[in-house]
Tab-separated table of C-alpha atoms in Angstrom:
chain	number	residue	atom	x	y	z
A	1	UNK	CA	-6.874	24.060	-2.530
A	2	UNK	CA	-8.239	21.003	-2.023
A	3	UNK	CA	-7.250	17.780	-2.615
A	4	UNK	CA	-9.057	16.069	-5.884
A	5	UNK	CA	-10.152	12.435	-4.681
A	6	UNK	CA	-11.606	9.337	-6.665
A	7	UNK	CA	-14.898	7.483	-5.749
A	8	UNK	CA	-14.970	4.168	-5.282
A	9	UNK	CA	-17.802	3.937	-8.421
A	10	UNK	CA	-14.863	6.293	-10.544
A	11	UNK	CA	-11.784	4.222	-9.235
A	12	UNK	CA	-13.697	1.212	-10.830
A	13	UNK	CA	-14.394	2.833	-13.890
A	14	UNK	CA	-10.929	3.919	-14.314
A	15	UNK	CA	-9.319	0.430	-13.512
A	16	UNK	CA	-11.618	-0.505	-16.507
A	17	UNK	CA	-10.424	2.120	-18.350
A	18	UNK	CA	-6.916	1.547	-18.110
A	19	UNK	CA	-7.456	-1.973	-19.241
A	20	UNK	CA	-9.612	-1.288	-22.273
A	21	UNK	CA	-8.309	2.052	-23.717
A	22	UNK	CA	-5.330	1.895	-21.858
A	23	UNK	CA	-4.148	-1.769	-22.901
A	24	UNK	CA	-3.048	-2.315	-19.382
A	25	UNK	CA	-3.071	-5.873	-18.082
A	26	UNK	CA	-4.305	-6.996	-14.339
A	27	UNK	CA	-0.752	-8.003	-13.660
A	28	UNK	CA	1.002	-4.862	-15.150
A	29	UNK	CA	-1.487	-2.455	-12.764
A	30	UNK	CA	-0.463	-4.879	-9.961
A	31	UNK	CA	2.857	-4.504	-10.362
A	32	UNK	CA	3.340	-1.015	-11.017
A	33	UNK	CA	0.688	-0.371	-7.449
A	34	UNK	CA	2.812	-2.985	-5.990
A	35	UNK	CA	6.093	-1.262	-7.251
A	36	UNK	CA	4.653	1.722	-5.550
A	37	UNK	CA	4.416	0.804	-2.390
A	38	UNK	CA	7.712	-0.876	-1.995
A	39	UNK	CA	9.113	2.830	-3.070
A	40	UNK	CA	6.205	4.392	-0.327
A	41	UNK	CA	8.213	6.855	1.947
A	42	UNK	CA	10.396	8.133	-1.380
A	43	UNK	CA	10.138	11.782	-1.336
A	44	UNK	CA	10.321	14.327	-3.596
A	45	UNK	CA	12.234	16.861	-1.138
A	46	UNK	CA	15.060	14.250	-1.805
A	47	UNK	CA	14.644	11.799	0.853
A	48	UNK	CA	13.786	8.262	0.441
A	49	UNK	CA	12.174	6.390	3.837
A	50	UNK	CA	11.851	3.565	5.520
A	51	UNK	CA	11.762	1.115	2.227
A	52	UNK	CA	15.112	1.967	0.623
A	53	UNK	CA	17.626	2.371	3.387
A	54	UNK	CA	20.466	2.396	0.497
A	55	UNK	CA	20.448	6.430	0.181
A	56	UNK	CA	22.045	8.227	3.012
A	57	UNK	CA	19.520	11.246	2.975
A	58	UNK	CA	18.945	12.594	6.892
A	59	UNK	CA	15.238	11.583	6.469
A	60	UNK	CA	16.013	7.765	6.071
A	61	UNK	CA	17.601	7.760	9.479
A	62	UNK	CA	15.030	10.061	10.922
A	63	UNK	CA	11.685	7.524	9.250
A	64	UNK	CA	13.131	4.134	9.445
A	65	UNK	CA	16.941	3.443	9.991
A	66	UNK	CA	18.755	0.004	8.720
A	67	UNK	CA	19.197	0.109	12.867
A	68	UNK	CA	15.940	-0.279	13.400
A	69	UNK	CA	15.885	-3.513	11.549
A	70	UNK	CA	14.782	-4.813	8.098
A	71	UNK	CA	12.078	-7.236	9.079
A	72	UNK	CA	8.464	-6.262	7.105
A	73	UNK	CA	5.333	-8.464	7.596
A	74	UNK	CA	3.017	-7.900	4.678
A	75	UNK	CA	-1.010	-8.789	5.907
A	76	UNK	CA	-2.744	-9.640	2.272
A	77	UNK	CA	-6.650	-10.241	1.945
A	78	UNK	CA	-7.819	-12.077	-0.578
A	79	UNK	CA	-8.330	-9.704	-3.358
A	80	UNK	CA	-5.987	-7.290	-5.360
A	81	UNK	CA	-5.007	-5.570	-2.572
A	82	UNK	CA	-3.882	-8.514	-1.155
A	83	UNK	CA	-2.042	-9.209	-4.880
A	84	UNK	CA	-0.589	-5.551	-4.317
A	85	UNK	CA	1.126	-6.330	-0.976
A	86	UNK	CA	2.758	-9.718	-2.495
A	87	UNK	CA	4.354	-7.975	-5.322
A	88	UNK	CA	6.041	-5.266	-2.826
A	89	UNK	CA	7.502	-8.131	-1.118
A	90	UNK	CA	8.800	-9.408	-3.847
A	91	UNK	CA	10.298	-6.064	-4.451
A	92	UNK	CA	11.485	-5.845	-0.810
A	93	UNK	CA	12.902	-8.629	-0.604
A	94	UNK	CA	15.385	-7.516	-3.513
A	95	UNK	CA	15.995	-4.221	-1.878
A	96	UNK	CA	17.820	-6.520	0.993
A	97	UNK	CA	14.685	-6.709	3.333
A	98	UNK	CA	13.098	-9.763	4.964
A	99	UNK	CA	9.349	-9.588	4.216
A	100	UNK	CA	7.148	-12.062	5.989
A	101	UNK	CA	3.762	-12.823	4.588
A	102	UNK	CA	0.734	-12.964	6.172
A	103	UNK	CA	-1.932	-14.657	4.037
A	104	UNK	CA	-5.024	-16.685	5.385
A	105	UNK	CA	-7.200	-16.346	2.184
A	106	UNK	CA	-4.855	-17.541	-0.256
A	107	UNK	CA	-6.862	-17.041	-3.594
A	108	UNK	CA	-6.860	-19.252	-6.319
A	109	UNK	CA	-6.911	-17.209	-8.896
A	110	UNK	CA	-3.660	-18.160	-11.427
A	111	UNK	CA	-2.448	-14.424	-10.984
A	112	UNK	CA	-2.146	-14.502	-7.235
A	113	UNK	CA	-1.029	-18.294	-7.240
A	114	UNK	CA	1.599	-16.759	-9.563
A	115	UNK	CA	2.438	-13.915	-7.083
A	116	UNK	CA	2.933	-16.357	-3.945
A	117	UNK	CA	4.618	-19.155	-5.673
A	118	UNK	CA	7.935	-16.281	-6.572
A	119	UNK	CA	7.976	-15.472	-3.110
A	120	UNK	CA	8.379	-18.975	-2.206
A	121	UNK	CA	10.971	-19.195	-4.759
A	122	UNK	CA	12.680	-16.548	-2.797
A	123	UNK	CA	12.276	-18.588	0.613
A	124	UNK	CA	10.026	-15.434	2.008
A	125	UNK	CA	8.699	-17.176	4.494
A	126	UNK	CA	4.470	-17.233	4.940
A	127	UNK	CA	3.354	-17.069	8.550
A	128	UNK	CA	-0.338	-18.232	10.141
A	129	UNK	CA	0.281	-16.519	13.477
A	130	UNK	CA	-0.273	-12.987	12.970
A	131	UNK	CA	0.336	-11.622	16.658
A	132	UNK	CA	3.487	-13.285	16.940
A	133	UNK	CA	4.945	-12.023	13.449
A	134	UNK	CA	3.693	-8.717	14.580
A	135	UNK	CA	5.868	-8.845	17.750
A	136	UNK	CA	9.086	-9.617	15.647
A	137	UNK	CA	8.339	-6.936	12.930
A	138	UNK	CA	10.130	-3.550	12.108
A	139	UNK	CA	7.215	-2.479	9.818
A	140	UNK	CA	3.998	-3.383	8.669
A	141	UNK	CA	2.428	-3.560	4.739
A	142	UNK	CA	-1.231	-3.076	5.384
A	143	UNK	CA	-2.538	-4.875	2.449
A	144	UNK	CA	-5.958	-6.223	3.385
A	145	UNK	CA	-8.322	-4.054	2.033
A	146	UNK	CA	-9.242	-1.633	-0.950
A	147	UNK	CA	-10.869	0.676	-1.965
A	148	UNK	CA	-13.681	-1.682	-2.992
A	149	UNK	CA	-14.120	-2.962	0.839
A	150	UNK	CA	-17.321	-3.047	2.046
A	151	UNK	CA	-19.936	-4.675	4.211
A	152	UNK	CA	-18.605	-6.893	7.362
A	153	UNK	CA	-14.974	-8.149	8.145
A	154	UNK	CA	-14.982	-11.747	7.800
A	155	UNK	CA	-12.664	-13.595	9.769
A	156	UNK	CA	-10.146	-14.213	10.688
A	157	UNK	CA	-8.911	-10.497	9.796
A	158	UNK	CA	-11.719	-8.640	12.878
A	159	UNK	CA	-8.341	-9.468	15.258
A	160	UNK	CA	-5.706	-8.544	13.162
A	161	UNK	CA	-7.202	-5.326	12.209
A	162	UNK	CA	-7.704	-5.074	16.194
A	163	UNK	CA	-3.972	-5.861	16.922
A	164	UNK	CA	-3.173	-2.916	13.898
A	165	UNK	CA	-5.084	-0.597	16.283
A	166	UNK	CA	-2.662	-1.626	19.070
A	167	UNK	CA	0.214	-1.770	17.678
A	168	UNK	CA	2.829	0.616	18.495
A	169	UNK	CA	4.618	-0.767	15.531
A	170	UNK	CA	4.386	1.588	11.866
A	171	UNK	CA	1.800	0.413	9.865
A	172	UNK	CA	1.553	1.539	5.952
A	173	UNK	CA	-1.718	0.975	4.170
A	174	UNK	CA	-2.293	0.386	0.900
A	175	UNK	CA	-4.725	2.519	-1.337
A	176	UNK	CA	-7.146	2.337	2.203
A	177	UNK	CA	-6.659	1.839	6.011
A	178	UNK	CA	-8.003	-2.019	6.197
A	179	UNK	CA	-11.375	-1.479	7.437
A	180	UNK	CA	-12.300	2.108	6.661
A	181	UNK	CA	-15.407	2.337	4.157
A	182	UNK	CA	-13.988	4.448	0.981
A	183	UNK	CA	-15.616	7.529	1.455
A	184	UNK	CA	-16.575	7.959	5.275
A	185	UNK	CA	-13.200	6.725	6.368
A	186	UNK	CA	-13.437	4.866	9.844
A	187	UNK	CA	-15.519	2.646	11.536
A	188	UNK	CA	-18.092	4.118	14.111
A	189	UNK	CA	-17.786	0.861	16.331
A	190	UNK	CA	-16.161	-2.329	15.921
A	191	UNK	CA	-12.341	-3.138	14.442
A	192	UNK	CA	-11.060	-0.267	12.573
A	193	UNK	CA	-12.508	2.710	14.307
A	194	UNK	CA	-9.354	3.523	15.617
A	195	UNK	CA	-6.917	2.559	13.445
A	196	UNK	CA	-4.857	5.283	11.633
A	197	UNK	CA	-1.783	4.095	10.367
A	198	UNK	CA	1.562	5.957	10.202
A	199	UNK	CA	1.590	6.462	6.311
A	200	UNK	CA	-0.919	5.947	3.101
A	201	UNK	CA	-0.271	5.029	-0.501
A	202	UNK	CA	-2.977	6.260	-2.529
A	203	UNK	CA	-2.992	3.582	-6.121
A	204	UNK	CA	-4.083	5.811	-9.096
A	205	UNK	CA	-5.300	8.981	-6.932
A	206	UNK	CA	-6.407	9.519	-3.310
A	207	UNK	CA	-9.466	8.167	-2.067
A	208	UNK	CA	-12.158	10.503	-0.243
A	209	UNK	CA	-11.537	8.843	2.916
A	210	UNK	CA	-8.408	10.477	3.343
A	211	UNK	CA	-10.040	13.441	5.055
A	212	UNK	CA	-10.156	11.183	7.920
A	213	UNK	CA	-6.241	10.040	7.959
A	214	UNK	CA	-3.233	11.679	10.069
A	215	UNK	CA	-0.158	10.080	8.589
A	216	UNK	CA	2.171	10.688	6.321
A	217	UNK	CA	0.393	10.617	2.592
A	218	UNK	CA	1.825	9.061	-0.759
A	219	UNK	CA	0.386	8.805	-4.400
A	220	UNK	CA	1.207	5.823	-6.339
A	221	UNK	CA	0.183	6.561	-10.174
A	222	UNK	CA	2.860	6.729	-12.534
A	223	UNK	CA	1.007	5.034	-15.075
A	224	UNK	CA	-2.426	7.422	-15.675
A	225	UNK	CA	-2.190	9.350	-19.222
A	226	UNK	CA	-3.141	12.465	-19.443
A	227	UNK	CA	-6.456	11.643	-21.424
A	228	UNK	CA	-7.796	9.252	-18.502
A	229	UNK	CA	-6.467	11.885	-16.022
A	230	UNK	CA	-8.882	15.054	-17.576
A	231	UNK	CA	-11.732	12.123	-18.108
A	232	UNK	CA	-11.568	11.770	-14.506
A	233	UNK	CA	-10.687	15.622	-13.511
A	234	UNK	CA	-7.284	13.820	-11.837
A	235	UNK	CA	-4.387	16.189	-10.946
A	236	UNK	CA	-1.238	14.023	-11.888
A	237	UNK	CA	1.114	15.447	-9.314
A	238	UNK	CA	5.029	15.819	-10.721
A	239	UNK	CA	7.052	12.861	-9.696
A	240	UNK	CA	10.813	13.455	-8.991
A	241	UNK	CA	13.524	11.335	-11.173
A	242	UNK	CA	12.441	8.002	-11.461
A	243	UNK	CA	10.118	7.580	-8.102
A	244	UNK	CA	7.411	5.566	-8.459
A	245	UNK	CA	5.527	7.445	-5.446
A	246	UNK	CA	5.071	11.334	-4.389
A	247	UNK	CA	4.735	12.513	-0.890
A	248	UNK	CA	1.390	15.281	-0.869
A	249	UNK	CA	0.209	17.329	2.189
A	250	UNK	CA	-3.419	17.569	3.319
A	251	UNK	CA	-4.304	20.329	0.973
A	252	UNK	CA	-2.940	18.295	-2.179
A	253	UNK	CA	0.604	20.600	-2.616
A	254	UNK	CA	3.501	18.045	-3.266
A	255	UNK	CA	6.189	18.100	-0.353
């Protein structure tokens, strides 16, 4: 079977959905996608990853160990993907890990102004140099880009989409590897062609472009009713207890 994905045109349409017939606000869709991702790595088999090392299932040792440190640098562009990443640190940050933030575009927008100024409340520090946060990281929040991305990388995010390529450290992207054009995935040349990060949180439903990714693949979208889901011929996979995320395989089949 395979696995039902969302246009960029339809993700669009939904998001406007969702805040006309849905009565959703742009800062409760933030926070619930941002909510997601802190949860990414939960899994319905029973094991919960590298972002909640408080449950002593085998695959939280196996993913990302307290051992292996709690340090998470969270790259935000300047749109709501950016706005995503900020409210997971937030929620990381409570979990007991110390997020960084990476940030160069700060928007001024009173929602994202919003979003930084709690982190500073929290002392989560912001950092300008991205290489050398990247070489005292345990894990990276890949929260440049969405699924609206197109046309040329502006600067200064060419390099550190280039040092993402390089980077032996795990990389999770949110909704879309930074980079990749929503439906033909990758790059041909330039930064980003060979960037496939360790795992993917899909917001709302997977993207086509994950034909194209390797890792390990998550849905965030614990917040679609069932009227927007048939509008959009969505499969709302079954979340387990009270995860926010659910781990599917290639072919769509929850794991």
């Amino acid at each position: 079977m395979a696995l039902k994905t969302l246009s960029a045109k339809s993700a669009a349409a939904l998001d406007k959905d969702l805040m006309s017939s849905g009565a959703f606000s742009i800062d409760q869709l933030m926070e619930l996608a941002g909510l997601s991702v802190s949860q990414a790595g939960s899994s319905p088999r029973g094991a919960q990853c590298f972002l909640w090392p408080f449950f002593n299932h085998d695959s939280v040792y196996r993913l990302h160990p307290p051992s292996r440190g709690r340090r998470i640098l969270v790259a935000c562009g300047p749109g709501n993907n950016g706005g995503d990443g900020l409210v997971a640190a937030r929620h990381l940050w409570h979990y007991g890990y110390e997020p960084s933030i990476y940030y160069p575009k700060q928007s001024k927008n009173e929602l994202y102004q919003r979003l930084a100024t709690q982190l500073k409340h929290l002392e989560i520090p912001f950092v300008d140099d991205f290489p050398g946060a990247l070489r005292s990281t345990d894990h990276v929040v890949d929260a440049i880009f969405g699924f609206s991305f197109s046309g040329e990388i502006r600067e200064p995010f060419p390099s550190v989409i280039e040092a993402l390529e390089r980077t032996k450290v795990p990389v999770t992207s949110v909704d879309a590897p930074s980079s990749w054009n929503i439906e033909e995935g990758p790059p041909k040349s330039g930064p980003g062609k060979d960037f496939n990060p360790a795992a993917l949180v899909s917001l709302t439903a997977p993207k086509p472009l994950v034909k194209f990714f390797n890792g390990r693949h998550f849905i965030g979208g614990r917040f679609v009713s069932p009227d927007i889901a048939q509008k959009y011929d969505l499969e709302i996979p079954e979340y387990n207890g009270i995860d926010q995320i659910v781990e599917v395989s290639k072919n769509g089949q929850r794991l």
